[in-house]
mmCIF file of C-alpha atoms in Angstrom:
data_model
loop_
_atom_site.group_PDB
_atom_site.id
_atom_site.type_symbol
_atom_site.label_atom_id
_atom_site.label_comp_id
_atom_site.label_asym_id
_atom_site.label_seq_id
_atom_site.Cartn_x
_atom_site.Cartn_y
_atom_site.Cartn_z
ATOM 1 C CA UNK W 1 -15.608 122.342 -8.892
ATOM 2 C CA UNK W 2 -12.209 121.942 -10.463
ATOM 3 C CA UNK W 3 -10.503 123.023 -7.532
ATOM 4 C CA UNK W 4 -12.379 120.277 -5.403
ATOM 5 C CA UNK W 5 -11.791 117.232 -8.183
ATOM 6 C CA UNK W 6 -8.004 118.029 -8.044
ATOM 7 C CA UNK W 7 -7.902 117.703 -4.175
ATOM 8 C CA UNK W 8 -9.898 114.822 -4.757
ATOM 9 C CA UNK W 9 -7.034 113.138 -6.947
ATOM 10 C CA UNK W 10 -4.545 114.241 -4.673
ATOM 11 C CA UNK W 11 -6.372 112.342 -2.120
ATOM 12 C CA UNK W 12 -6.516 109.574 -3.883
ATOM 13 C CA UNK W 13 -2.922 109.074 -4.548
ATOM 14 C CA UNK W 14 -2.386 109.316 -0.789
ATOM 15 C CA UNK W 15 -4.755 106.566 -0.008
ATOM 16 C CA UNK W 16 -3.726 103.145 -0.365
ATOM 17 C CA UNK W 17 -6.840 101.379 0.865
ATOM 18 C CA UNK W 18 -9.659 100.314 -2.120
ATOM 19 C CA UNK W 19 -12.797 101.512 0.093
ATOM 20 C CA UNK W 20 -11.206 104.434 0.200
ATOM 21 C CA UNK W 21 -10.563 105.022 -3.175
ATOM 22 C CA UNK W 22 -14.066 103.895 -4.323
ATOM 23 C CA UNK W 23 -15.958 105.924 -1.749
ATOM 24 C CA UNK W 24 -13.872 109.144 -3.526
ATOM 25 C CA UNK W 25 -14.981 108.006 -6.636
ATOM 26 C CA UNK W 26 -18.558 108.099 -5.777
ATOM 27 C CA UNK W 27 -18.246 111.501 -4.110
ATOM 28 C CA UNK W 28 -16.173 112.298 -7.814
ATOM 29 C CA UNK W 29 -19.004 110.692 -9.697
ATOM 30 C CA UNK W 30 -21.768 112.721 -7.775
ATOM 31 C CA UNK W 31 -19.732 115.496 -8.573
ATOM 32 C CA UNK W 32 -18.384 114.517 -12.186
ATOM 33 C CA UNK W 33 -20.826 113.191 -14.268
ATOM 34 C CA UNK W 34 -19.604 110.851 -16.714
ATOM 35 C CA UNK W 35 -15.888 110.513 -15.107
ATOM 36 C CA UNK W 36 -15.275 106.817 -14.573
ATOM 37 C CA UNK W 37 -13.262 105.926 -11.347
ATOM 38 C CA UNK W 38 -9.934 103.821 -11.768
ATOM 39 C CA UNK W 39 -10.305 100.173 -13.052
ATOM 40 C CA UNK W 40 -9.813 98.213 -10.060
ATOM 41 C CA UNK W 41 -8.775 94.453 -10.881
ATOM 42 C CA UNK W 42 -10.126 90.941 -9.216
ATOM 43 C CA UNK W 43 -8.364 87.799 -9.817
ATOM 44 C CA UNK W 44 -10.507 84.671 -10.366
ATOM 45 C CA UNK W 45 -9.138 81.368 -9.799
ATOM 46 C CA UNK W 46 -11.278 78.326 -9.613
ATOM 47 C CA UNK W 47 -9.456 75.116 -9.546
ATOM 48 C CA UNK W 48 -11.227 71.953 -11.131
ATOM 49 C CA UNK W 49 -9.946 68.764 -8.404
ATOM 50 C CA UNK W 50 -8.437 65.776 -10.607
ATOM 51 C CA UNK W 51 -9.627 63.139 -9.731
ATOM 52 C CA UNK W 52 -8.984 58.960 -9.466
ATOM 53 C CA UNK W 53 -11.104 56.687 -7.954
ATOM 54 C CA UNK W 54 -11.351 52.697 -7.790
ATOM 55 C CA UNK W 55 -14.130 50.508 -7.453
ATOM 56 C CA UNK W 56 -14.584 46.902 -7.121
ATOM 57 C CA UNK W 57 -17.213 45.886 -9.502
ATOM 58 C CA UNK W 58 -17.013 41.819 -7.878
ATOM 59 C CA UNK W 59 -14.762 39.701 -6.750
ATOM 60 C CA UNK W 60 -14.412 41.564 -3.301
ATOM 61 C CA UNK W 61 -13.793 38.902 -1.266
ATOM 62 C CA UNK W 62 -12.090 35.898 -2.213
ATOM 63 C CA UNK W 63 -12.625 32.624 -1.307
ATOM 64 C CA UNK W 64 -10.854 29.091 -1.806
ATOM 65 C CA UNK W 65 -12.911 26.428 0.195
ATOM 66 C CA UNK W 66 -10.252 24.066 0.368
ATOM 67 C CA UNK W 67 -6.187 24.849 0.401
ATOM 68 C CA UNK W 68 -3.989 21.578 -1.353
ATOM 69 C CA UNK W 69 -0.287 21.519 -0.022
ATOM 70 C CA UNK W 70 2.402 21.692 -1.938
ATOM 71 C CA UNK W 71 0.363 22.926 -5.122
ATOM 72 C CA UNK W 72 -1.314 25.840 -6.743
ATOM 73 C CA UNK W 73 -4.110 26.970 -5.743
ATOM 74 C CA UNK W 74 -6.268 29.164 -7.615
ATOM 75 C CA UNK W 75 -9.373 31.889 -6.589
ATOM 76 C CA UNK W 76 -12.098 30.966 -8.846
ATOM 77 C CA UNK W 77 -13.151 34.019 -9.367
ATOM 78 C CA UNK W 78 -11.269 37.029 -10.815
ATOM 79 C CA UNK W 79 -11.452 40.802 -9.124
ATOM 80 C CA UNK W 80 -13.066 43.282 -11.532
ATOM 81 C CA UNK W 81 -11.531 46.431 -10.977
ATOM 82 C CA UNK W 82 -12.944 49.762 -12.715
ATOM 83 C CA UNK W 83 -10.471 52.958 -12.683
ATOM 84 C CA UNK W 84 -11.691 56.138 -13.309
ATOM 85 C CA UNK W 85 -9.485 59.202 -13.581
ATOM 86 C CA UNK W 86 -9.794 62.962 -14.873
ATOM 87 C CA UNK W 87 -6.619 64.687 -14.888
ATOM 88 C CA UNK W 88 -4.676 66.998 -16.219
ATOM 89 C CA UNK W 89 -2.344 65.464 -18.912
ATOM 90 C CA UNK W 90 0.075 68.849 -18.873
ATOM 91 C CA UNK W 91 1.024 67.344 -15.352
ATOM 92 C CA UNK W 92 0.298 63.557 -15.418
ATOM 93 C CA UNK W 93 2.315 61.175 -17.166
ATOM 94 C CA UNK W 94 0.967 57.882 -16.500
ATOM 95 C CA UNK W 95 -2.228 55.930 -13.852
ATOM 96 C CA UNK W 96 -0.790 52.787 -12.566
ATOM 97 C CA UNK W 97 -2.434 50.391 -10.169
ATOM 98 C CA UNK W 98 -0.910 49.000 -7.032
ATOM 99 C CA UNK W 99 -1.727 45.678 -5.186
ATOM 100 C CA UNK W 100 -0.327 45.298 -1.911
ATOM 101 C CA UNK W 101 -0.180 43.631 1.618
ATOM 102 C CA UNK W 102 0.255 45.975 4.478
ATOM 103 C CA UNK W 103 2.517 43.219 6.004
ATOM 104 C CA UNK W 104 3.674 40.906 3.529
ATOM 105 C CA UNK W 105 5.385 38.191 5.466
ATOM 106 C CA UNK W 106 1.741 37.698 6.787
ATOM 107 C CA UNK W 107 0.160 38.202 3.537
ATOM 108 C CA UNK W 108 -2.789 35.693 4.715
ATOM 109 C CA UNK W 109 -2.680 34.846 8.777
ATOM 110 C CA UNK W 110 -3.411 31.170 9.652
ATOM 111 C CA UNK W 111 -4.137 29.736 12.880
ATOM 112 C CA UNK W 112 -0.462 28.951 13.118
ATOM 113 C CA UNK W 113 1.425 29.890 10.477
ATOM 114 C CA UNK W 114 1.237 32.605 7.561
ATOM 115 C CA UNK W 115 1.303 32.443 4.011
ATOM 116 C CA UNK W 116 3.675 35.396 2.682
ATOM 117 C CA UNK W 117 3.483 37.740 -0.636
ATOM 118 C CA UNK W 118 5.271 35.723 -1.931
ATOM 119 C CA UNK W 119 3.291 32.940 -2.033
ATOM 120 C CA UNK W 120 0.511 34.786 -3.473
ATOM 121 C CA UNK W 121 0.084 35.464 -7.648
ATOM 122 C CA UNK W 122 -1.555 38.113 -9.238
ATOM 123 C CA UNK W 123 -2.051 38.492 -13.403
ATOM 124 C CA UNK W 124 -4.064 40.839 -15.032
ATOM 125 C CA UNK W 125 -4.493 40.228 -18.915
ATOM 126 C CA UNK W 126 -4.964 43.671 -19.684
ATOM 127 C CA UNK W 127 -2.137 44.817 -17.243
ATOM 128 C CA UNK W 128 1.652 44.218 -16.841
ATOM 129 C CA UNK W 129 1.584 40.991 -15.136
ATOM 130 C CA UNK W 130 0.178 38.834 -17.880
ATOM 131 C CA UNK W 131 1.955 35.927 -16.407
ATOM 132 C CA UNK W 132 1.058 35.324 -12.940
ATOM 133 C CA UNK W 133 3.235 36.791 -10.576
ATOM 134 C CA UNK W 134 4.178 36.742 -6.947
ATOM 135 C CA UNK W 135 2.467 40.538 -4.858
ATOM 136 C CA UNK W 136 6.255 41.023 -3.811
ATOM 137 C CA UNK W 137 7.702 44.125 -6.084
ATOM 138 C CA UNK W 138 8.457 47.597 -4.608
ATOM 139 C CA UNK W 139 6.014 50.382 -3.803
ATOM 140 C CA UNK W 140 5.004 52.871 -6.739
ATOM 141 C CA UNK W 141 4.816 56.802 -6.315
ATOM 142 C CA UNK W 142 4.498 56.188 -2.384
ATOM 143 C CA UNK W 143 1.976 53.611 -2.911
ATOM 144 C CA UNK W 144 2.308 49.563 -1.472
ATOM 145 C CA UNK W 145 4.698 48.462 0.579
ATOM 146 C CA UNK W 146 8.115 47.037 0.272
ATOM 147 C CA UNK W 147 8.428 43.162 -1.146
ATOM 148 C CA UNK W 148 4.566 42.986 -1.108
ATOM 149 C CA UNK W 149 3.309 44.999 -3.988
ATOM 150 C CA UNK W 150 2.192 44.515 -7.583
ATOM 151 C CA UNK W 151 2.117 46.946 -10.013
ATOM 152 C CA UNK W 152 -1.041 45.780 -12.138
ATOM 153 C CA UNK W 153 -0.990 48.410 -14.984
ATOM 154 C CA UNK W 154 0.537 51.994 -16.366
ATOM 155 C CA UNK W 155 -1.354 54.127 -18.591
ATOM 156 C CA UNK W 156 0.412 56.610 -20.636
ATOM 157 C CA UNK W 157 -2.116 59.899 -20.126
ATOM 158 C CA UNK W 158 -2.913 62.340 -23.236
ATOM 159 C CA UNK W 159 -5.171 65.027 -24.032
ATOM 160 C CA UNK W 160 -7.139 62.024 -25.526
ATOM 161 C CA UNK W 161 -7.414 59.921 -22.060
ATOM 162 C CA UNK W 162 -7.327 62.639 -19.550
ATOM 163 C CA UNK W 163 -10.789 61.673 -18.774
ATOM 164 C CA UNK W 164 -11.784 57.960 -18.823
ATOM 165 C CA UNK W 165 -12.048 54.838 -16.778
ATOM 166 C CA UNK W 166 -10.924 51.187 -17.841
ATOM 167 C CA UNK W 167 -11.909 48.009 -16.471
ATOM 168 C CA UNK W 168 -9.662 45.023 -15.588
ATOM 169 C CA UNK W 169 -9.756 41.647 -14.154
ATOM 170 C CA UNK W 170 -7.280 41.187 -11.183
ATOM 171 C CA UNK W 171 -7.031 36.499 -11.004
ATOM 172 C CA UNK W 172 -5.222 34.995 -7.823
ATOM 173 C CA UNK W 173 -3.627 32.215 -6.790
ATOM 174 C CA UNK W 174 -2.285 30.901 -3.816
ATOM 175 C CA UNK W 175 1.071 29.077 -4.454
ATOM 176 C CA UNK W 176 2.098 26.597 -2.099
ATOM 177 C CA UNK W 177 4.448 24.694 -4.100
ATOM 178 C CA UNK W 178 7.693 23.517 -2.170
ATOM 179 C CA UNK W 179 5.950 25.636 0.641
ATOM 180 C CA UNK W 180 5.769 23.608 4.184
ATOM 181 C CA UNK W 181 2.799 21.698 5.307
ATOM 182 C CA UNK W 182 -0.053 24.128 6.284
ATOM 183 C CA UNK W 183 -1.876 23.350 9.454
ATOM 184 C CA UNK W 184 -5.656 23.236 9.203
ATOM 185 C CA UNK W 185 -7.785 26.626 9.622
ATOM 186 C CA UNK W 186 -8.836 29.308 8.039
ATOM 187 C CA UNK W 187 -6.338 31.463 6.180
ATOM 188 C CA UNK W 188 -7.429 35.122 5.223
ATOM 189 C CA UNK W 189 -5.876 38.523 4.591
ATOM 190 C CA UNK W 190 -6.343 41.528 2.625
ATOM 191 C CA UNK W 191 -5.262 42.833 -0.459
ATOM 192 C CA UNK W 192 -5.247 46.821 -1.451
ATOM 193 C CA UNK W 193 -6.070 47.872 -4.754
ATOM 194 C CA UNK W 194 -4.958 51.467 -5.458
ATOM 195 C CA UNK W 195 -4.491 53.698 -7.555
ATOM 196 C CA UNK W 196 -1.744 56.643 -8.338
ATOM 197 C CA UNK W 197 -1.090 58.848 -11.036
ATOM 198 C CA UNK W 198 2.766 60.008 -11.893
ATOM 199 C CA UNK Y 1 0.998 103.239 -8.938
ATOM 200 C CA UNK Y 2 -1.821 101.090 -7.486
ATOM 201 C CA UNK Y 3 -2.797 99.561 -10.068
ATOM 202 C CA UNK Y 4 0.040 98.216 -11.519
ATOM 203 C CA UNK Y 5 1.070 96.625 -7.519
ATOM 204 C CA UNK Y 6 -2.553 94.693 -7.833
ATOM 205 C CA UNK Y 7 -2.063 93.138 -11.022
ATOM 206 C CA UNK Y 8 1.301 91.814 -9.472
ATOM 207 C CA UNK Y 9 -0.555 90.696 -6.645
ATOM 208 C CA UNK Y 10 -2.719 89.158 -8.294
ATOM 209 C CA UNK Y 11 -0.918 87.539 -10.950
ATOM 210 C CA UNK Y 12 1.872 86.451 -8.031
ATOM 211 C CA UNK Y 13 -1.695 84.633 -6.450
ATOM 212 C CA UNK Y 14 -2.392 83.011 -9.415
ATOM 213 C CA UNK Y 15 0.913 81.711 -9.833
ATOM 214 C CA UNK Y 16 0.694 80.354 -6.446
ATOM 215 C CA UNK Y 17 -2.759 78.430 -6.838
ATOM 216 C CA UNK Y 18 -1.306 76.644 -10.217
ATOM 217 C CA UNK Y 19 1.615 75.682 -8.820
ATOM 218 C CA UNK Y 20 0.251 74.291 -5.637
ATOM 219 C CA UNK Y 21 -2.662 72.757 -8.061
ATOM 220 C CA UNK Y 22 0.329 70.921 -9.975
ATOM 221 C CA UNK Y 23 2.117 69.792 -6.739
ATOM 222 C CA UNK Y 24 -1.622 68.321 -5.476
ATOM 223 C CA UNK Y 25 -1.977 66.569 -8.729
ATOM 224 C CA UNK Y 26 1.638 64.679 -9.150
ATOM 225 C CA UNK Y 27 0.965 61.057 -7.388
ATOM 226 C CA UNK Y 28 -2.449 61.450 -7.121
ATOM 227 C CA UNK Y 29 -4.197 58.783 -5.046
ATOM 228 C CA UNK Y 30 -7.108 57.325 -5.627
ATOM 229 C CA UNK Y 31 -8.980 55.533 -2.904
ATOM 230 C CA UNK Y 32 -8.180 52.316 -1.139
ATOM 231 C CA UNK Y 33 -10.157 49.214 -2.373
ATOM 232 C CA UNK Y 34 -9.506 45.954 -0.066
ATOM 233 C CA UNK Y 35 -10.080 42.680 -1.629
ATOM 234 C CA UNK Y 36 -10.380 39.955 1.433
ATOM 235 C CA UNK Y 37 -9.256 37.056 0.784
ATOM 236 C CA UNK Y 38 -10.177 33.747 2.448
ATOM 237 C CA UNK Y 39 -8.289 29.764 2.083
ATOM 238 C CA UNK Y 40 -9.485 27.238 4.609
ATOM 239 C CA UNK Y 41 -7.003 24.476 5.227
ATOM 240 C CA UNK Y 42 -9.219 21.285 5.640
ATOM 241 C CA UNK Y 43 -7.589 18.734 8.206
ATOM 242 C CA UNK Y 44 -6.504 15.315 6.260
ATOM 243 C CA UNK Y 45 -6.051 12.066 7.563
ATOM 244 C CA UNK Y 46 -4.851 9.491 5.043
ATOM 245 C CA UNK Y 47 -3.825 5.553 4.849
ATOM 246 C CA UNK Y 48 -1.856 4.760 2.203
ATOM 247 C CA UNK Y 49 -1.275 1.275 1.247
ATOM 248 C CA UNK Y 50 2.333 -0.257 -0.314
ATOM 249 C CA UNK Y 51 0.854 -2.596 -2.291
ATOM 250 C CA UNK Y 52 -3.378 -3.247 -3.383
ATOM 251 C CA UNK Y 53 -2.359 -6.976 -2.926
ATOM 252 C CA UNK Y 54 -1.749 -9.403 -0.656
ATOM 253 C CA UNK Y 55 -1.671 -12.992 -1.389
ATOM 254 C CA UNK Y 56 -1.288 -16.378 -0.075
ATOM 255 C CA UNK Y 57 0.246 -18.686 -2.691
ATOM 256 C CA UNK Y 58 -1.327 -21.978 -0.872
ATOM 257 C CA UNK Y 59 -3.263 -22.333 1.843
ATOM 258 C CA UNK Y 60 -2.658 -24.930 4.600
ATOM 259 C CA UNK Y 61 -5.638 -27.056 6.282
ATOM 260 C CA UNK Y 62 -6.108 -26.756 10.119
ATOM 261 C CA UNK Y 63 -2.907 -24.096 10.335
ATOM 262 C CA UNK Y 64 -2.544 -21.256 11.187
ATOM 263 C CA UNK Y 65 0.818 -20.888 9.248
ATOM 264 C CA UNK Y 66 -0.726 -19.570 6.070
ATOM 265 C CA UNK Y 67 0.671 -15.741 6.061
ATOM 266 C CA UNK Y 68 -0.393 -13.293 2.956
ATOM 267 C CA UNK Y 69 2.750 -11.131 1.799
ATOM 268 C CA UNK Y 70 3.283 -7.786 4.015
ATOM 269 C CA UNK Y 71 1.776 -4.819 3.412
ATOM 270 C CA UNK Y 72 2.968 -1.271 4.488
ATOM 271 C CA UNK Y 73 0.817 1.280 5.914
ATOM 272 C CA UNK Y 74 1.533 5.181 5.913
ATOM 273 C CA UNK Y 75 -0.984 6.923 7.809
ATOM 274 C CA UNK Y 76 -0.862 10.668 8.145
ATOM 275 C CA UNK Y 77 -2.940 12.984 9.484
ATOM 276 C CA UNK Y 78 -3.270 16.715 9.550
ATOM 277 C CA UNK Y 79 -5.316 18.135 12.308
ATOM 278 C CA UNK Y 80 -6.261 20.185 15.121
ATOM 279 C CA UNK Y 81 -8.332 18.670 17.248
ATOM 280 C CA UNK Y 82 -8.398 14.866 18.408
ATOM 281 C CA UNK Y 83 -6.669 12.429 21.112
ATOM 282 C CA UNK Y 84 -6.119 9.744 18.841
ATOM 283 C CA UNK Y 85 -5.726 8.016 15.250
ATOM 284 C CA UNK Y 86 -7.132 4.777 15.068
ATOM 285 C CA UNK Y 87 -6.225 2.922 12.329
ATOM 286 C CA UNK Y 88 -8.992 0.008 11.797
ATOM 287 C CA UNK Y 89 -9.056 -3.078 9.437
ATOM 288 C CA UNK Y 90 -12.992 -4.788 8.385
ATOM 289 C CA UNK Y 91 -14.136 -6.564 6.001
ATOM 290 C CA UNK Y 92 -18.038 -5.786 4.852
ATOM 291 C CA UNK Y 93 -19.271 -8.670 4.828
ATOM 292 C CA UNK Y 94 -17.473 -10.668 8.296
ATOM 293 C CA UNK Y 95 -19.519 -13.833 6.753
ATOM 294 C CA UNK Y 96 -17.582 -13.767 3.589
ATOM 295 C CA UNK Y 97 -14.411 -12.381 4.320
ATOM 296 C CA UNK Y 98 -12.939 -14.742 1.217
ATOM 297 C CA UNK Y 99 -15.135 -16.271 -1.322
ATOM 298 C CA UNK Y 100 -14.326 -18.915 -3.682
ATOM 299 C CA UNK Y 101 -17.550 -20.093 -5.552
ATOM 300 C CA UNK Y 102 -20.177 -21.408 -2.420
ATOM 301 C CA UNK Y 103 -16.818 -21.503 -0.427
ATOM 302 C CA UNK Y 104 -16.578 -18.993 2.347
ATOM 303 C CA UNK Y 105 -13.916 -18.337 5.001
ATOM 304 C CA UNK Y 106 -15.441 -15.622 7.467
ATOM 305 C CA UNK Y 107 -13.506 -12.881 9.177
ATOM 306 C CA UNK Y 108 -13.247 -14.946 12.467
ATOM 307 C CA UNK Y 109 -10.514 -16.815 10.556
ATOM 308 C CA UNK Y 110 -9.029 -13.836 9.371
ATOM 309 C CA UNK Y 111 -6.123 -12.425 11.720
ATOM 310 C CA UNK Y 112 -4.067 -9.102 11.301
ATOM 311 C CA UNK Y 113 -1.485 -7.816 13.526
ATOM 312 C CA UNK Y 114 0.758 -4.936 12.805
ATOM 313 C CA UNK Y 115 4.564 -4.622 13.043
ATOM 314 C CA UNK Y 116 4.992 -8.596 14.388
ATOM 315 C CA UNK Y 117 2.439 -8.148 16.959
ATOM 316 C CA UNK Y 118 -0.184 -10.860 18.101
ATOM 317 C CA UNK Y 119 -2.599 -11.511 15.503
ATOM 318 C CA UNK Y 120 -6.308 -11.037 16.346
ATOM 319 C CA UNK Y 121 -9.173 -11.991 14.157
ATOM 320 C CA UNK Y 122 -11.455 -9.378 12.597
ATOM 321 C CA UNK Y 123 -13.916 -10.140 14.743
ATOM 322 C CA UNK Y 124 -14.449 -6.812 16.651
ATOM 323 C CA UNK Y 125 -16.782 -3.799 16.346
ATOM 324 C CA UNK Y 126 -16.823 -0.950 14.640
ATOM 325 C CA UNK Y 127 -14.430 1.628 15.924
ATOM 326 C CA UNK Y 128 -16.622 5.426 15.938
ATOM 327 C CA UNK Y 129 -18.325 4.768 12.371
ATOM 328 C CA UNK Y 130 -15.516 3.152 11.068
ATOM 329 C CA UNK Y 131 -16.020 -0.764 10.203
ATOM 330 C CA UNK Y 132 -18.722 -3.572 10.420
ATOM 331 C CA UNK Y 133 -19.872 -5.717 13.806
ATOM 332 C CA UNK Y 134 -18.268 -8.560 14.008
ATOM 333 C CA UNK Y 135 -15.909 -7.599 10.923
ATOM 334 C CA UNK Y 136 -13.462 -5.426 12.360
ATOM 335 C CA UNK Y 137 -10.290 -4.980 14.237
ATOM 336 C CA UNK Y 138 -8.396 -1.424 15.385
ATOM 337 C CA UNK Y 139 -4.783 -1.487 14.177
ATOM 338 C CA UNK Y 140 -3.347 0.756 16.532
ATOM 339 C CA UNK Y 141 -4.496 3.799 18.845
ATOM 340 C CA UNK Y 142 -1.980 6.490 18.444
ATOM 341 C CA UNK Y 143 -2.234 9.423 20.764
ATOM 342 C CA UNK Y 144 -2.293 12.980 19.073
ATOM 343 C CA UNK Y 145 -2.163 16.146 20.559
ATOM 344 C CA UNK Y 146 -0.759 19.556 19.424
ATOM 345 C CA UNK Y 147 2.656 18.242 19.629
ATOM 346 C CA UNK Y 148 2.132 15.901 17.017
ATOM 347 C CA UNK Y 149 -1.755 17.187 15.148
ATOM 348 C CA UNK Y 150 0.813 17.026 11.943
ATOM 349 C CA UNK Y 151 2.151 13.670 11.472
ATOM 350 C CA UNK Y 152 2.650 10.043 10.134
ATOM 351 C CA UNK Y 153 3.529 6.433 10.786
ATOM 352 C CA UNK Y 154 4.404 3.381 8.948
ATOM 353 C CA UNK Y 155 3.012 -0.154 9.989
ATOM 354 C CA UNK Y 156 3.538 -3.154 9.065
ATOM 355 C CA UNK Y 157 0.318 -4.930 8.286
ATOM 356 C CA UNK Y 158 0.650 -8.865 8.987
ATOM 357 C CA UNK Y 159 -2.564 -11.026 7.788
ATOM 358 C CA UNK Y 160 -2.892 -14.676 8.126
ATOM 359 C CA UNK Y 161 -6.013 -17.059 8.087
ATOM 360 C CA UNK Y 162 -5.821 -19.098 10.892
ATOM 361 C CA UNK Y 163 -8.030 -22.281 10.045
ATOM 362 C CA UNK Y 164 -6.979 -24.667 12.706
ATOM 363 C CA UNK Y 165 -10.676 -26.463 13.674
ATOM 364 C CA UNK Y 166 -11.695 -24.880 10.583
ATOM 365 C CA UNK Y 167 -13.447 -27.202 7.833
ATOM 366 C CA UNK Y 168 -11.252 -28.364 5.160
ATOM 367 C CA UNK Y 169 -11.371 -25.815 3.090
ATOM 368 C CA UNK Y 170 -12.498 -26.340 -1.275
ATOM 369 C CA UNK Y 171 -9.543 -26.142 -3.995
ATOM 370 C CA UNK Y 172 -9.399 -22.462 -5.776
ATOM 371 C CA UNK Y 173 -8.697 -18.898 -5.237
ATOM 372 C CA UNK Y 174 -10.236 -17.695 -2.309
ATOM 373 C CA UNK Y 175 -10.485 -13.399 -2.793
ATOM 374 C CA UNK Y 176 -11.722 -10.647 -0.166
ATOM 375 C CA UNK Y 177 -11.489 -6.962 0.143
ATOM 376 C CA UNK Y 178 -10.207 -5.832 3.627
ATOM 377 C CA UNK Y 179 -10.686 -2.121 4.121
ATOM 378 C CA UNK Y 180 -8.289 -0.061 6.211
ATOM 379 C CA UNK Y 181 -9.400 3.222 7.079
ATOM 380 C CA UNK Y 182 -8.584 5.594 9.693
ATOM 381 C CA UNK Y 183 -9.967 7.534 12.620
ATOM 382 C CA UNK Y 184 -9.734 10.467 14.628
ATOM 383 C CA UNK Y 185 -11.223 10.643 18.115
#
């Protein structure tokens, strides 16, 4: 018997391969009761997805029935924007929201001309721009475009507000003082709400 | 031996899977929400009057040489569709185009012509829905097309009452509203 368990260990040590090793440590343990085999070791890892995700409570699509020249015009309804976020505060500083037009020298397309970025004002009241201001600032983190975004907020991110959402109202207006005589139409673009973490 | 090369493996693994966790997480996007957003540019069309009065400081018998003051006319119009702005003058009631008291002169002695043109009476129809029969004269006609769907004029509006045959008219201030409104057709 002892001759057998020390060609057994020999064996073992020769043998790199875990099946190996355990099927010698059940012929050791049929032959050794009470011997244990090596520890062998798993590593876990799970990984728990942060997440941030945006939702448009109302105010999806806005609409002004009737465009003055040379004036501002406002939506009459604000966009109510929820953010929710669960991160990891060891690795994220701040959650800032973006508005921006894809293209914004055609912010809004007309039936003959185009109403720019810059013609168009955001403010949020709980944000940054608490003063209305035109969508034409620099991307954030990767996110908008050049000369047609708007950054809307930036959250400093703790252990406390890892996890949380907030809810703010995006107003717009449509500035077309000093801008040249629209022609008659419909006017209508789109405006991206996003959000980014840094 | 082995043991000790697994623990490294595994540790060097879970090393890894943080680090490429961290990476994932730095400018984290959330989803896109689009807002649409819609403006409708009405067309306009507008007549725009120098001055809400014109007057005729004494009026002259059987003559037609009795000429209220000048008024100037902007129209502009804003549009994108149309051949042409018509620019029409009526009165709403053509049987009492000025009343003073009982005393009446109708629109048929009433004449307008624009920028020193021949005067006509407002004695004409209604131009589209614009005016009164027998109250109403067009202005001008002015062609529009896409060359010109954003534009504007002035005119010269010249009124006069012509009241030669006319009965001799009663002492006192004759008033009347004449409406000038504008077109598209």
């Amino acid at each position: 018997m002892r001759v057998r368990a020390i060609r057994g260990r020999r064996l073992s040590l020769g043998l790199l391969a875990p099946i190996a090793a355990l099927a010698l440590g059940a012929r050791e343990a049929g032959a050794q009761a009470g011997t244990g085999s090596p520890a062998q070791i798993i590593a876990l890892a799970a990984t728990k997805t942060s997440q941030l995700t945006l939702t448009v409570g109302s105010g999806a699509v806005q609409t002004i029935a009737s465009l003055t020249d040379n004036t501002v015009n406002s939506f009459p309804a604000p966009v109510v924007i929820t953010t929710s976020w669960d991160v990891n505060p060891g690795q994220t500083n701040t959650v800032n929201l973006m508005a921006y037009f894809t293209t914004p020298a055609q912010a809004l397309v007309g039936p003959a001309t185009q109403i720019p970025s810059t013609r168009v004002l955001g403010r949020m009241a709980t944000g940054l721009p608490v003063a209305f201001t035109a969508i034409s600032q620099a991307a954030v983190g990767g996110i908008g475009t050049a000369g047609g975004s708007l950054r809307l907020y930036s959250l400093n991110i703790s252990g406390a507000n890892k996890k949380a959402n907030r809810t703010d109202n995006l107003e717009l207006q449509i500035d077309l003082t000093g801008f040249p005589t629209l022609a008659p139409g419909l006017y209508s673009g789109t405006l991206n709400l996003q959000a980014v973490t840094q | 031996m082995l043991c000790p090369l697994n623990r490294a493996l595994a540790g060097a693994a879970a090393l890894v899977l943080v680090a490429s966790t961290a990476q994932a997480q730095v400018n984290l996007t959330s989803n896109t929400a689009a807002v649409t957003l819609n403006a409708t540019k009405l067309s306009t069309l507008t007549v725009s009057p120098s001055a809400a009065t014109a007057t005729l400081a004494s009026i002259t018998d059987n003559s037609n040489a009795n000429a209220f003051s000048n008024v100037n006319l902007t129209t502009a119009w804003n549009l994108t569709a149309g051949t042409s702005v018509r620019l029409v003058g009526w009165f709403a009631n053509p049987a009492q185009a000025l009343v003073n008291g009982t005393a009446l002169i109708p629109s048929s002695n009433v004449e307008g012509g624009i920028n020193g043109g021949a005067f006509t009476a407002f004695t004409g129809a209604p131009v589209g829905t614009v005016g009164v029969a027998g109250g109403s004269l067009q202005l001008f006609s002015q062609p529009v097309a896409a060359a010109n769907f954003f534009a504007n004029r002035l005119d010269v509006l010249n009124l006069r009452l012509n009241l030669v045959g006319a009965p001799t008219t009663t002492a006192g201030l004759y008033t009347g509203t004449l409406n000038v409104q504008a077109i598209v057709q």
